[in-house]
Amino acid sequence: MEYSIREFDFPSDYEAVVDLWEHAGPGIQLSVSDQADEIKKKLARDPDLFLVAEQEGQLIGTVLGGFDGRRGIMYHLAVAHPYRRHGLGKALMESLEERLRMKGCRKYYLLVTKDNQQALEFYTSQGCDLMPLYVLGKVIE
């Protein structure tokens, strides 16, 4: 399967990315942070950590990363259903890891919902460790 991985382009890629996230399954939970204005803020910080995969002009995968100078994070790794199990998720993950490494990142985190066994199996097969943590969040209004 041939595809290319490139940096996300706002606003032209936004609608296709949101559509992919909405149809990726229960593992991606969209929130206010995924609205266009919030994505623009994210891109102002590290646009090189938002990657998309495309095949013949069609967006088929995405990964969104962040780095705060100490730790990295990976959000929203998603591959369109017909393109799964061909190494695209691994390629997106490795591309993000390389970019994080170039920034000096030595460790990153990712979040997986408890009921997403398929994602847990994928990430552990890629060398990620399951950590005994609670994740808490708070919306600031």
A tleap script that builds the chain and sets N, CA, C and O, in Angstrom:
source leaprc.protein.ff14SB
mol = sequence {
  NMET GLU TYR SER ILE ARG GLU PHE ASP PHE
  PRO SER ASP TYR GLU ALA VAL VAL ASP LEU
  TRP GLU HIE ALA GLY PRO GLY ILE GLN LEU
  SER VAL SER ASP GLN ALA ASP GLU ILE LYS
  LYS LYS LEU ALA ARG ASP PRO ASP LEU PHE
  LEU VAL ALA GLU GLN GLU GLY GLN LEU ILE
  GLY THR VAL LEU GLY GLY PHE ASP GLY ARG
  ARG GLY ILE MET TYR HIE LEU ALA VAL ALA
  HIE PRO TYR ARG ARG HIE GLY LEU GLY LYS
  ALA LEU MET GLU SER LEU GLU GLU ARG LEU
  ARG MET LYS GLY CYS ARG LYS TYR TYR LEU
  LEU VAL THR LYS ASP ASN GLN GLN ALA LEU
  GLU PHE TYR THR SER GLN GLY CYS ASP LEU
  MET PRO LEU TYR VAL LEU GLY LYS VAL ILE
  CGLU
}
set mol.1.N position { 0.855 -1.182 0.000 }
set mol.1.CA position { 0.000 0.000 0.000 }
set mol.1.C position { 0.896 1.238 0.000 }
set mol.1.O position { 1.748 1.392 0.875 }
set mol.2.N position { 0.704 2.103 -0.964 }
set mol.2.CA position { 1.477 3.336 -1.045 }
set mol.2.C position { 0.680 4.495 -0.454 }
set mol.2.O position { -0.517 4.643 -0.700 }
set mol.3.N position { 1.377 5.308 0.328 }
set mol.3.CA position { 0.783 6.487 0.940 }
set mol.3.C position { 1.920 7.433 1.278 }
set mol.3.O position { 3.091 7.058 1.226 }
set mol.4.N position { 1.570 8.645 1.618 }
set mol.4.CA position { 2.578 9.601 2.071 }
set mol.4.C position { 2.143 10.157 3.417 }
set mol.4.O position { 0.953 10.238 3.722 }
set mol.5.N position { 3.130 10.537 4.212 }
set mol.5.CA position { 2.883 11.174 5.508 }
set mol.5.C position { 3.440 12.586 5.422 }
set mol.5.O position { 4.579 12.801 5.007 }
set mol.6.N position { 2.621 13.530 5.817 }
set mol.6.CA position { 3.021 14.938 5.754 }
set mol.6.C position { 2.420 15.678 6.941 }
set mol.6.O position { 1.603 15.133 7.684 }
set mol.7.N position { 2.841 16.930 7.106 }
set mol.7.CA position { 2.272 17.757 8.160 }
set mol.7.C position { 0.850 18.176 7.794 }
set mol.7.O position { 0.531 18.429 6.633 }
set mol.8.N position { 0.022 18.239 8.809 }
set mol.8.CA position { -1.364 18.707 8.695 }
set mol.8.C position { -1.365 20.129 8.165 }
set mol.8.O position { -0.522 20.939 8.554 }
set mol.9.N position { -2.301 20.439 7.285 }
set mol.9.CA position { -2.445 21.779 6.732 }
set mol.9.C position { -3.796 22.344 7.165 }
set mol.9.O position { -4.848 21.803 6.827 }
set mol.10.N position { -3.747 23.435 7.915 }
set mol.10.CA position { -4.971 24.082 8.372 }
set mol.10.C position { -5.254 25.280 7.483 }
set mol.10.O position { -4.335 26.053 7.213 }
set mol.11.N position { -6.457 25.468 7.026 }
set mol.11.CA position { -7.679 24.750 7.362 }
set mol.11.C position { -8.044 23.629 6.378 }
set mol.11.O position { -9.031 22.923 6.588 }
set mol.12.N position { -7.267 23.463 5.323 }
set mol.12.CA position { -7.716 22.552 4.258 }
set mol.12.C position { -7.885 21.105 4.707 }
set mol.12.O position { -8.728 20.400 4.153 }
set mol.13.N position { -7.121 20.638 5.684 }
set mol.13.CA position { -7.237 19.256 6.144 }
set mol.13.C position { -8.226 19.078 7.293 }
set mol.13.O position { -8.587 17.952 7.634 }
set mol.14.N position { -8.658 20.167 7.882 }
set mol.14.CA position { -9.410 20.082 9.132 }
set mol.14.C position { -10.667 19.220 9.023 }
set mol.14.O position { -10.850 18.311 9.832 }
set mol.15.N position { -11.520 19.476 8.063 }
set mol.15.CA position { -12.789 18.739 7.965 }
set mol.15.C position { -12.553 17.248 7.752 }
set mol.15.O position { -13.246 16.425 8.350 }
set mol.16.N position { -11.589 16.888 6.913 }
set mol.16.CA position { -11.312 15.471 6.659 }
set mol.16.C position { -10.757 14.788 7.904 }
set mol.16.O position { -11.073 13.628 8.171 }
set mol.17.N position { -9.934 15.500 8.664 }
set mol.17.CA position { -9.384 14.934 9.901 }
set mol.17.C position { -10.492 14.702 10.921 }
set mol.17.O position { -10.556 13.635 11.532 }
set mol.18.N position { -11.349 15.672 11.108 }
set mol.18.CA position { -12.455 15.521 12.061 }
set mol.18.C position { -13.365 14.374 11.627 }
set mol.18.O position { -13.826 13.600 12.466 }
set mol.19.N position { -13.623 14.261 10.342 }
set mol.19.CA position { -14.442 13.156 9.846 }
set mol.19.C position { -13.780 11.812 10.159 }
set mol.19.O position { -14.454 10.873 10.583 }
set mol.20.N position { -12.480 11.718 9.954 }
set mol.20.CA position { -11.763 10.478 10.281 }
set mol.20.C position { -11.867 10.192 11.773 }
set mol.20.O position { -12.166 9.062 12.161 }
set mol.21.N position { -11.628 11.185 12.611 }
set mol.21.CA position { -11.722 10.997 14.056 }
set mol.21.C position { -13.125 10.540 14.462 }
set mol.21.O position { -13.274 9.644 15.293 }
set mol.22.N position { -14.143 11.154 13.879 }
set mol.22.CA position { -15.529 10.808 14.242 }
set mol.22.C position { -15.892 9.382 13.852 }
set mol.22.O position { -16.766 8.781 14.477 }
set mol.23.N position { -15.251 8.834 12.849 }
set mol.23.CA position { -15.585 7.497 12.358 }
set mol.23.C position { -14.533 6.454 12.700 }
set mol.23.O position { -14.606 5.323 12.217 }
set mol.24.N position { -13.562 6.813 13.520 }
set mol.24.CA position { -12.467 5.890 13.848 }
set mol.24.C position { -12.889 4.824 14.853 }
set mol.24.O position { -12.206 3.809 14.991 }
set mol.25.N position { -13.976 5.027 15.542 }
set mol.25.CA position { -14.418 4.072 16.551 }
set mol.25.C position { -14.411 4.698 17.924 }
set mol.25.O position { -14.158 5.895 18.062 }
set mol.26.N position { -14.687 3.898 18.950 }
set mol.26.CA position { -14.864 4.441 20.297 }
set mol.26.C position { -13.579 4.962 20.941 }
set mol.26.O position { -13.649 5.641 21.966 }
set mol.27.N position { -12.435 4.672 20.383 }
set mol.27.CA position { -11.186 5.067 21.020 }
set mol.27.C position { -10.892 6.548 20.965 }
set mol.27.O position { -10.173 7.056 21.826 }
set mol.28.N position { -11.414 7.253 19.995 }
set mol.28.CA position { -11.157 8.688 19.888 }
set mol.28.C position { -12.382 9.432 20.382 }
set mol.28.O position { -13.476 9.324 19.827 }
set mol.29.N position { -12.165 10.175 21.421 }
set mol.29.CA position { -13.246 10.938 22.028 }
set mol.29.C position { -12.979 12.412 21.785 }
set mol.29.O position { -12.052 12.988 22.355 }
set mol.30.N position { -13.783 13.008 20.948 }
set mol.30.CA position { -13.597 14.408 20.603 }
set mol.30.C position { -14.132 15.307 21.704 }
set mol.30.O position { -15.094 14.976 22.397 }
set mol.31.N position { -13.489 16.436 21.843 }
set mol.31.CA position { -13.890 17.397 22.871 }
set mol.31.C position { -13.727 18.806 22.323 }
set mol.31.O position { -13.421 18.998 21.146 }
set mol.32.N position { -13.932 19.772 23.176 }
set mol.32.CA position { -13.777 21.174 22.796 }
set mol.32.C position { -12.358 21.435 22.278 }
set mol.32.O position { -12.157 22.337 21.465 }
set mol.33.N position { -11.391 20.667 22.734 }
set mol.33.CA position { -10.002 20.848 22.300 }
set mol.33.C position { -9.788 20.509 20.831 }
set mol.33.O position { -8.746 20.839 20.264 }
set mol.34.N position { -10.754 19.861 20.215 }
set mol.34.CA position { -10.632 19.467 18.815 }
set mol.34.C position { -11.349 20.415 17.859 }
set mol.34.O position { -11.354 20.189 16.649 }
set mol.35.N position { -11.949 21.466 18.390 }
set mol.35.CA position { -12.601 22.453 17.539 }
set mol.35.C position { -11.540 23.274 16.799 }
set mol.35.O position { -10.396 23.375 17.243 }
set mol.36.N position { -11.928 23.845 15.690 }
set mol.36.CA position { -10.988 24.542 14.805 }
set mol.36.C position { -10.139 25.588 15.534 }
set mol.36.O position { -8.925 25.637 15.332 }
set mol.37.N position { -10.744 26.410 16.363 }
set mol.37.CA position { -9.974 27.449 17.057 }
set mol.37.C position { -8.927 26.853 17.992 }
set mol.37.O position { -7.842 27.412 18.154 }
set mol.38.N position { -9.254 25.723 18.603 }
set mol.38.CA position { -8.304 25.071 19.509 }
set mol.38.C position { -7.169 24.413 18.720 }
set mol.38.O position { -6.018 24.435 19.156 }
set mol.39.N position { -7.485 23.839 17.579 }
set mol.39.CA position { -6.447 23.247 16.732 }
set mol.39.C position { -5.495 24.339 16.239 }
set mol.39.O position { -4.288 24.114 16.152 }
set mol.40.N position { -6.025 25.507 15.919 }
set mol.40.CA position { -5.159 26.623 15.506 }
set mol.40.C position { -4.169 26.985 16.608 }
set mol.40.O position { -3.007 27.277 16.325 }
set mol.41.N position { -4.617 26.969 17.856 }
set mol.41.CA position { -3.709 27.242 18.977 }
set mol.41.C position { -2.633 26.173 19.071 }
set mol.41.O position { -1.464 26.475 19.311 }
set mol.42.N position { -3.030 24.935 18.883 }
set mol.42.CA position { -2.087 23.823 18.924 }
set mol.42.C position { -1.027 23.986 17.837 }
set mol.42.O position { 0.161 23.778 18.084 }
set mol.43.N position { -1.457 24.354 16.654 }
set mol.43.CA position { -0.529 24.512 15.533 }
set mol.43.C position { 0.449 25.659 15.746 }
set mol.43.O position { 1.560 25.631 15.217 }
set mol.44.N position { 0.051 26.661 16.508 }
set mol.44.CA position { 0.962 27.771 16.794 }
set mol.44.C position { 2.129 27.305 17.662 }
set mol.44.O position { 3.202 27.908 17.633 }
set mol.45.N position { 1.929 26.248 18.425 }
set mol.45.CA position { 2.968 25.741 19.329 }
set mol.45.C position { 3.923 24.777 18.634 }
set mol.45.O position { 5.136 24.979 18.689 }
set mol.46.N position { 3.421 23.756 17.997 }
set mol.46.CA position { 4.292 22.785 17.323 }
set mol.46.C position { 3.570 22.134 16.144 }
set mol.46.O position { 3.105 20.998 16.239 }
set mol.47.N position { 3.481 22.866 15.032 }
set mol.47.CA position { 2.769 22.370 13.861 }
set mol.47.C position { 3.397 21.111 13.264 }
set mol.47.O position { 2.718 20.347 12.579 }
set mol.48.N position { 4.656 20.896 13.513 }
set mol.48.CA position { 5.364 19.737 12.958 }
set mol.48.C position { 4.998 18.432 13.644 }
set mol.48.O position { 5.442 17.367 13.214 }
set mol.49.N position { 4.193 18.491 14.707 }
set mol.49.CA position { 3.787 17.282 15.418 }
set mol.49.C position { 2.341 16.876 15.116 }
set mol.49.O position { 1.773 16.045 15.825 }
set mol.50.N position { 1.763 17.439 14.102 }
set mol.50.CA position { 0.432 17.039 13.655 }
set mol.50.C position { 0.605 16.500 12.237 }
set mol.50.O position { 0.848 17.258 11.298 }
set mol.51.N position { 0.477 15.193 12.098 }
set mol.51.CA position { 0.764 14.527 10.833 }
set mol.51.C position { -0.483 13.867 10.265 }
set mol.51.O position { -1.360 13.416 11.000 }
set mol.52.N position { -0.539 13.822 8.950 }
set mol.52.CA position { -1.604 13.107 8.270 }
set mol.52.C position { -0.983 12.172 7.237 }
set mol.52.O position { 0.100 12.427 6.710 }
set mol.53.N position { -1.691 11.095 6.965 }
set mol.53.CA position { -1.306 10.174 5.897 }
set mol.53.C position { -2.364 10.279 4.816 }
set mol.53.O position { -3.560 10.358 5.097 }
set mol.54.N position { -1.906 10.278 3.589 }
set mol.54.CA position { -2.866 10.333 2.500 }
set mol.54.C position { -2.454 9.392 1.382 }
set mol.54.O position { -1.280 9.070 1.196 }
set mol.55.N position { -3.463 8.970 0.653 }
set mol.55.CA position { -3.269 8.117 -0.512 }
set mol.55.C position { -4.097 8.711 -1.643 }
set mol.55.O position { -5.317 8.837 -1.535 }
set mol.56.N position { -3.426 9.073 -2.719 }
set mol.56.CA position { -4.092 9.652 -3.887 }
set mol.56.C position { -5.021 10.800 -3.504 }
set mol.56.O position { -6.145 10.895 -3.999 }
set mol.57.N position { -4.538 11.674 -2.615 }
set mol.57.CA position { -5.288 12.847 -2.208 }
set mol.57.C position { -6.339 12.614 -1.140 }
set mol.57.O position { -6.983 13.564 -0.695 }
set mol.58.N position { -6.529 11.371 -0.719 }
set mol.58.CA position { -7.524 11.059 0.320 }
set mol.58.C position { -6.816 10.892 1.655 }
set mol.58.O position { -5.836 10.155 1.758 }
set mol.59.N position { -7.314 11.576 2.672 }
set mol.59.CA position { -6.747 11.466 4.011 }
set mol.59.C position { -7.148 10.123 4.611 }
set mol.59.O position { -8.336 9.814 4.714 }
set mol.60.N position { -6.152 9.321 5.010 }
set mol.60.CA position { -6.446 7.969 5.503 }
set mol.60.C position { -5.912 7.706 6.911 }
set mol.60.O position { -6.175 6.649 7.485 }
set mol.61.N position { -5.170 8.654 7.464 }
set mol.61.CA position { -4.640 8.460 8.812 }
set mol.61.C position { -4.173 9.770 9.398 }
set mol.61.O position { -3.934 10.739 8.679 }
set mol.62.N position { -4.047 9.792 10.708 }
set mol.62.CA position { -3.600 10.997 11.387 }
set mol.62.C position { -3.015 10.662 12.752 }
set mol.62.O position { -3.367 9.656 13.369 }
set mol.63.N position { -2.127 11.515 13.205 }
set mol.63.CA position { -1.637 11.465 14.577 }
set mol.63.C position { -1.316 12.892 14.996 }
set mol.63.O position { -0.800 13.687 14.210 }
set mol.64.N position { -1.626 13.193 16.227 }
set mol.64.CA position { -1.421 14.532 16.779 }
set mol.64.C position { -0.525 14.388 17.997 }
set mol.64.O position { -0.834 13.635 18.920 }
set mol.65.N position { 0.577 15.108 17.997 }
set mol.65.CA position { 1.505 15.023 19.117 }
set mol.65.C position { 1.742 16.374 19.758 }
set mol.65.O position { 1.389 17.417 19.206 }
set mol.66.N position { 2.340 16.335 20.922 }
set mol.66.CA position { 2.707 17.554 21.624 }
set mol.66.C position { 3.984 17.335 22.412 }
set mol.66.O position { 4.331 16.204 22.754 }
set mol.67.N position { 4.677 18.424 22.695 }
set mol.67.CA position { 5.895 18.372 23.506 }
set mol.67.C position { 5.987 19.655 24.297 }
set mol.67.O position { 5.929 20.750 23.737 }
set mol.68.N position { 6.132 19.516 25.610 }
set mol.68.CA position { 6.186 20.699 26.472 }
set mol.68.C position { 7.607 21.047 26.905 }
set mol.68.O position { 7.801 21.917 27.754 }
set mol.69.N position { 8.595 20.377 26.330 }
set mol.69.CA position { 9.978 20.604 26.713 }
set mol.69.C position { 10.505 19.549 27.667 }
set mol.69.O position { 11.715 19.430 27.858 }
set mol.70.N position { 9.613 18.792 28.260 }
set mol.70.CA position { 9.994 17.716 29.179 }
set mol.70.C position { 9.425 16.385 28.733 }
set mol.70.O position { 10.159 15.405 28.603 }
set mol.71.N position { 8.125 16.341 28.498 }
set mol.71.CA position { 7.462 15.113 28.087 }
set mol.71.C position { 6.660 15.364 26.818 }
set mol.71.O position { 6.218 16.479 26.541 }
set mol.72.N position { 6.491 14.299 26.068 }
set mol.72.CA position { 5.663 14.365 24.880 }
set mol.72.C position { 4.338 13.673 25.136 }
set mol.72.O position { 4.154 12.993 26.145 }
set mol.73.N position { 3.433 13.858 24.214 }
set mol.73.CA position { 2.150 13.173 24.287 }
set mol.73.C position { 1.669 12.891 22.869 }
set mol.73.O position { 1.934 13.653 21.939 }
set mol.74.N position { 0.967 11.796 22.730 }
set mol.74.CA position { 0.388 11.441 21.448 }
set mol.74.C position { -1.121 11.374 21.616 }
set mol.74.O position { -1.636 10.721 22.524 }
set mol.75.N position { -1.815 12.062 20.720 }
set mol.75.CA position { -3.277 12.073 20.705 }
set mol.75.C position { -3.765 11.580 19.345 }
set mol.75.O position { -3.076 11.730 18.336 }
set mol.76.N position { -4.917 11.013 19.328 }
set mol.76.CA position { -5.694 10.798 18.109 }
set mol.76.C position { -4.946 10.100 16.978 }
set mol.76.O position { -5.004 10.541 15.830 }
set mol.77.N position { -4.252 9.021 17.294 }
set mol.77.CA position { -3.734 8.179 16.220 }
set mol.77.C position { -4.931 7.447 15.634 }
set mol.77.O position { -5.587 6.672 16.330 }
set mol.78.N position { -5.218 7.685 14.373 }
set mol.78.CA position { -6.392 7.085 13.740 }
set mol.78.C position { -6.053 6.693 12.309 }
set mol.78.O position { -5.365 7.419 11.592 }
set mol.79.N position { -6.547 5.540 11.918 }
set mol.79.CA position { -6.400 5.057 10.549 }
set mol.79.C position { -7.791 4.657 10.067 }
set mol.79.O position { -8.524 3.956 10.765 }
set mol.80.N position { -8.145 5.108 8.874 }
set mol.80.CA position { -9.448 4.755 8.302 }
set mol.80.C position { -9.568 3.231 8.210 }
set mol.80.O position { -8.598 2.546 7.885 }
set mol.81.N position { -10.739 2.715 8.494 }
set mol.81.CA position { -10.962 1.265 8.578 }
set mol.81.C position { -10.390 0.463 7.406 }
set mol.81.O position { -9.740 -0.551 7.654 }
set mol.82.N position { -10.592 0.854 6.156 }
set mol.82.CA position { -10.079 0.010 5.052 }
set mol.82.C position { -8.550 -0.058 4.984 }
set mol.82.O position { -8.005 -0.919 4.293 }
set mol.83.N position { -7.856 0.831 5.685 }
set mol.83.CA position { -6.393 0.910 5.594 }
set mol.83.C position { -5.689 0.359 6.835 }
set mol.83.O position { -4.467 0.455 6.955 }
set mol.84.N position { -6.453 -0.210 7.740 }
set mol.84.CA position { -5.868 -0.767 8.960 }
set mol.84.C position { -5.167 -2.089 8.668 }
set mol.84.O position { -5.471 -2.780 7.695 }
set mol.85.N position { -4.221 -2.415 9.544 }
set mol.85.CA position { -3.463 -3.672 9.475 }
set mol.85.C position { -2.547 -3.766 8.249 }
set mol.85.O position { -2.275 -4.847 7.727 }
set mol.86.N position { -2.080 -2.574 7.807 }
set mol.86.CA position { -1.116 -2.511 6.712 }
set mol.86.C position { 0.144 -1.748 7.131 }
set mol.86.O position { 0.978 -1.414 6.290 }
set mol.87.N position { 0.279 -1.474 8.423 }
set mol.87.CA position { 1.465 -0.782 8.922 }
set mol.87.C position { 1.362 0.723 8.967 }
set mol.87.O position { 2.331 1.390 9.331 }
set mol.88.N position { 0.225 1.280 8.609 }
set mol.88.CA position { 0.089 2.736 8.584 }
set mol.88.C position { 0.100 3.337 9.983 }
set mol.88.O position { 0.738 4.366 10.207 }
set mol.89.N position { -0.595 2.712 10.927 }
set mol.89.CA position { -0.576 3.217 12.304 }
set mol.89.C position { 0.842 3.214 12.857 }
set mol.89.O position { 1.265 4.179 13.495 }
set mol.90.N position { 1.563 2.149 12.619 }
set mol.90.CA position { 2.959 2.055 13.057 }
set mol.90.C position { 3.802 3.143 12.395 }
set mol.90.O position { 4.630 3.767 13.058 }
set mol.91.N position { 3.602 3.375 11.105 }
set mol.91.CA position { 4.372 4.399 10.388 }
set mol.91.C position { 4.079 5.799 10.936 }
set mol.91.O position { 4.995 6.606 11.096 }
set mol.92.N position { 2.814 6.084 11.221 }
set mol.92.CA position { 2.476 7.380 11.807 }
set mol.92.C position { 3.110 7.539 13.179 }
set mol.92.O position { 3.649 8.597 13.505 }
set mol.93.N position { 3.044 6.491 13.976 }
set mol.93.CA position { 3.623 6.516 15.312 }
set mol.93.C position { 5.131 6.737 15.239 }
set mol.93.O position { 5.676 7.553 15.983 }
set mol.94.N position { 5.799 6.024 14.357 }
set mol.94.CA position { 7.249 6.168 14.211 }
set mol.94.C position { 7.634 7.557 13.690 }
set mol.94.O position { 8.651 8.113 14.104 }
set mol.95.N position { 6.831 8.113 12.793 }
set mol.95.CA position { 7.103 9.465 12.287 }
set mol.95.C position { 6.995 10.495 13.403 }
set mol.95.O position { 7.825 11.397 13.512 }
set mol.96.N position { 5.969 10.351 14.227 }
set mol.96.CA position { 5.824 11.264 15.364 }
set mol.96.C position { 6.977 11.081 16.342 }
set mol.96.O position { 7.542 12.065 16.821 }
set mol.97.N position { 7.334 9.833 16.645 }
set mol.97.CA position { 8.443 9.575 17.567 }
set mol.97.C position { 9.737 10.204 17.076 }
set mol.97.O position { 10.490 10.765 17.872 }
set mol.98.N position { 10.006 10.121 15.792 }
set mol.98.CA position { 11.223 10.717 15.245 }
set mol.98.C position { 11.215 12.230 15.421 }
set mol.98.O position { 12.241 12.821 15.758 }
set mol.99.N position { 10.085 12.848 15.200 }
set mol.99.CA position { 9.982 14.300 15.375 }
set mol.99.C position { 10.119 14.690 16.846 }
set mol.99.O position { 10.752 15.696 17.169 }
set mol.100.N position { 9.527 13.895 17.733 }
set mol.100.CA position { 9.695 14.154 19.166 }
set mol.100.C position { 11.164 14.005 19.570 }
set mol.100.O position { 11.703 14.829 20.309 }
set mol.101.N position { 11.797 12.949 19.077 }
set mol.101.CA position { 13.218 12.709 19.374 }
set mol.101.C position { 14.067 13.905 18.928 }
set mol.101.O position { 14.973 14.323 19.649 }
set mol.102.N position { 13.780 14.448 17.759 }
set mol.102.CA position { 14.540 15.592 17.247 }
set mol.102.C position { 14.365 16.832 18.122 }
set mol.102.O position { 15.226 17.712 18.116 }
set mol.103.N position { 13.283 16.914 18.861 }
set mol.103.CA position { 13.051 18.034 19.773 }
set mol.103.C position { 13.695 17.806 21.144 }
set mol.103.O position { 13.678 18.691 21.999 }
set mol.104.N position { 14.260 16.613 21.343 }
set mol.104.CA position { 14.872 16.301 22.627 }
set mol.104.C position { 13.970 15.530 23.571 }
set mol.104.O position { 14.319 15.338 24.736 }
set mol.105.N position { 12.835 15.091 23.098 }
set mol.105.CA position { 11.894 14.339 23.930 }
set mol.105.C position { 12.435 12.932 24.167 }
set mol.105.O position { 12.849 12.254 23.227 }
set mol.106.N position { 12.428 12.501 25.416 }
set mol.106.CA position { 12.916 11.169 25.754 }
set mol.106.C position { 11.799 10.214 26.171 }
set mol.106.O position { 12.005 9.001 26.232 }
set mol.107.N position { 10.636 10.753 26.453 }
set mol.107.CA position { 9.512 9.921 26.872 }
set mol.107.C position { 8.214 10.628 26.495 }
set mol.107.O position { 8.095 11.848 26.602 }
set mol.108.N position { 7.255 9.838 26.055 }
set mol.108.CA position { 5.944 10.432 25.793 }
set mol.108.C position { 4.856 9.521 26.334 }
set mol.108.O position { 5.069 8.339 26.604 }
set mol.109.N position { 3.694 10.111 26.480 }
set mol.109.CA position { 2.531 9.411 26.994 }
set mol.109.C position { 1.447 9.372 25.923 }
set mol.109.O position { 1.439 10.175 24.990 }
set mol.110.N position { 0.544 8.428 26.082 }
set mol.110.CA position { -0.659 8.401 25.274 }
set mol.110.C position { -1.776 7.846 26.133 }
set mol.110.O position { -1.527 7.121 27.096 }
set mol.111.N position { -2.978 8.180 25.793 }
set mol.111.CA position { -4.143 7.770 26.571 }
set mol.111.C position { -4.972 6.787 25.756 }
set mol.111.O position { -5.181 6.983 24.559 }
set mol.112.N position { -5.441 5.733 26.410 }
set mol.112.CA position { -6.298 4.736 25.781 }
set mol.112.C position { -7.467 4.489 26.730 }
set mol.112.O position { -7.269 4.299 27.930 }
set mol.113.N position { -8.671 4.492 26.194 }
set mol.113.CA position { -9.819 4.197 27.041 }
set mol.113.C position { -9.759 2.743 27.501 }
set mol.113.O position { -9.251 1.875 26.791 }
set mol.114.N position { -10.286 2.492 28.700 }
set mol.114.CA position { -10.194 1.161 29.312 }
set mol.114.C position { -10.824 0.067 28.474 }
set mol.114.O position { -10.390 -1.083 28.535 }
set mol.115.N position { -11.830 0.400 27.698 }
set mol.115.CA position { -12.537 -0.617 26.922 }
set mol.115.C position { -11.962 -0.834 25.520 }
set mol.115.O position { -12.525 -1.597 24.735 }
set mol.116.N position { -10.858 -0.178 25.202 }
set mol.116.CA position { -10.302 -0.257 23.861 }
set mol.116.C position { -9.145 -1.265 23.819 }
set mol.116.O position { -7.978 -0.891 23.695 }
set mol.117.N position { -9.495 -2.531 23.925 }
set mol.117.CA position { -8.507 -3.603 23.971 }
set mol.117.C position { -7.650 -3.653 22.705 }
set mol.117.O position { -6.451 -3.922 22.773 }
set mol.118.N position { -8.257 -3.397 21.575 }
set mol.118.CA position { -7.518 -3.422 20.309 }
set mol.118.C position { -6.391 -2.383 20.317 }
set mol.118.O position { -5.276 -2.671 19.880 }
set mol.119.N position { -6.681 -1.190 20.808 }
set mol.119.CA position { -5.649 -0.153 20.885 }
set mol.119.C position { -4.570 -0.541 21.886 }
set mol.119.O position { -3.383 -0.352 21.620 }
set mol.120.N position { -4.970 -1.084 23.034 }
set mol.120.CA position { -3.971 -1.515 24.019 }
set mol.120.C position { -3.022 -2.548 23.422 }
set mol.120.O position { -1.811 -2.474 23.627 }
set mol.121.N position { -3.562 -3.494 22.696 }
set mol.121.CA position { -2.731 -4.517 22.069 }
set mol.121.C position { -1.796 -3.910 21.030 }
set mol.121.O position { -0.629 -4.292 20.945 }
set mol.122.N position { -2.302 -2.969 20.243 }
set mol.122.CA position { -1.466 -2.319 19.241 }
set mol.122.C position { -0.309 -1.569 19.906 }
set mol.122.O position { 0.849 -1.748 19.529 }
set mol.123.N position { -0.625 -0.736 20.887 }
set mol.123.CA position { 0.419 0.090 21.496 }
set mol.123.C position { 1.444 -0.754 22.261 }
set mol.123.O position { 2.637 -0.455 22.213 }
set mol.124.N position { 1.012 -1.777 22.948 }
set mol.124.CA position { 1.995 -2.621 23.636 }
set mol.124.C position { 2.847 -3.377 22.632 }
set mol.124.O position { 4.016 -3.648 22.908 }
set mol.125.N position { 2.299 -3.726 21.475 }
set mol.125.CA position { 3.108 -4.383 20.444 }
set mol.125.C position { 4.136 -3.430 19.847 }
set mol.125.O position { 5.106 -3.864 19.226 }
set mol.126.N position { 3.921 -2.131 20.037 }
set mol.126.CA position { 4.859 -1.121 19.545 }
set mol.126.C position { 5.848 -0.676 20.618 }
set mol.126.O position { 6.584 0.292 20.426 }
set mol.127.N position { 5.865 -1.379 21.741 }
set mol.127.CA position { 6.839 -1.089 22.782 }
set mol.127.C position { 6.365 -0.179 23.889 }
set mol.127.O position { 7.161 0.201 24.748 }
set mol.128.N position { 5.096 0.184 23.900 }
set mol.128.CA position { 4.561 1.030 24.965 }
set mol.128.C position { 4.269 0.178 26.196 }
set mol.128.O position { 3.853 -0.975 26.085 }
set mol.129.N position { 4.491 0.760 27.360 }
set mol.129.CA position { 4.221 0.087 28.629 }
set mol.129.C position { 2.914 0.592 29.219 }
set mol.129.O position { 2.640 1.792 29.214 }
set mol.130.N position { 2.113 -0.332 29.726 }
set mol.130.CA position { 0.901 0.033 30.441 }
set mol.130.C position { 1.307 0.542 31.816 }
set mol.130.O position { 2.004 -0.152 32.557 }
set mol.131.N position { 0.874 1.746 32.158 }
set mol.131.CA position { 1.293 2.380 33.410 }
set mol.131.C position { 0.126 2.404 34.395 }
set mol.131.O position { -1.009 2.679 34.005 }
set mol.132.N position { 0.399 2.119 35.669 }
set mol.132.CA position { -0.662 2.110 36.681 }
set mol.132.C position { -0.968 3.530 37.176 }
set mol.132.O position { -0.544 3.929 38.261 }
set mol.133.N position { -1.700 4.267 36.371 }
set mol.133.CA position { -1.992 5.669 36.672 }
set mol.133.C position { -3.486 5.941 36.623 }
set mol.133.O position { -4.249 5.219 35.980 }
set mol.134.N position { -3.877 6.976 37.302 }
set mol.134.CA position { -5.193 7.568 37.086 }
set mol.134.C position { -4.982 8.789 36.236 }
set mol.134.O position { -3.991 9.500 36.403 }
set mol.135.N position { -5.892 9.044 35.332 }
set mol.135.CA position { -5.830 10.261 34.540 }
set mol.135.C position { -6.994 11.131 34.953 }
set mol.135.O position { -8.145 10.695 34.944 }
set mol.136.N position { -6.693 12.337 35.308 }
set mol.136.CA position { -7.717 13.285 35.718 }
set mol.136.C position { -7.714 14.453 34.753 }
set mol.136.O position { -6.686 14.759 34.148 }
set mol.137.N position { -8.818 15.088 34.608 }
set mol.137.CA position { -8.920 16.240 33.735 }
set mol.137.C position { -9.901 17.249 34.307 }
set mol.137.O position { -10.761 16.915 35.121 }
set mol.138.N position { -9.755 18.464 33.873 }
set mol.138.CA position { -10.643 19.520 34.331 }
set mol.138.C position { -10.821 20.513 33.196 }
set mol.138.O position { -9.840 20.992 32.628 }
set mol.139.N position { -12.056 20.821 32.867 }
set mol.139.CA position { -12.340 21.831 31.854 }
set mol.139.C position { -12.264 23.185 32.531 }
set mol.139.O position { -12.899 23.414 33.560 }
set mol.140.N position { -11.490 24.073 31.952 }
set mol.140.CA position { -11.355 25.438 32.482 }
set mol.140.C position { -12.237 26.347 31.618 }
set mol.140.O position { -12.032 26.467 30.410 }
set mol.141.N position { -13.195 26.967 32.246 }
set mol.141.CA position { -14.095 27.843 31.486 }
set mol.141.C position { -13.872 29.271 31.832 }
set mol.141.O position { -14.541 30.150 31.289 }
savepdb mol mol.pdb
quit
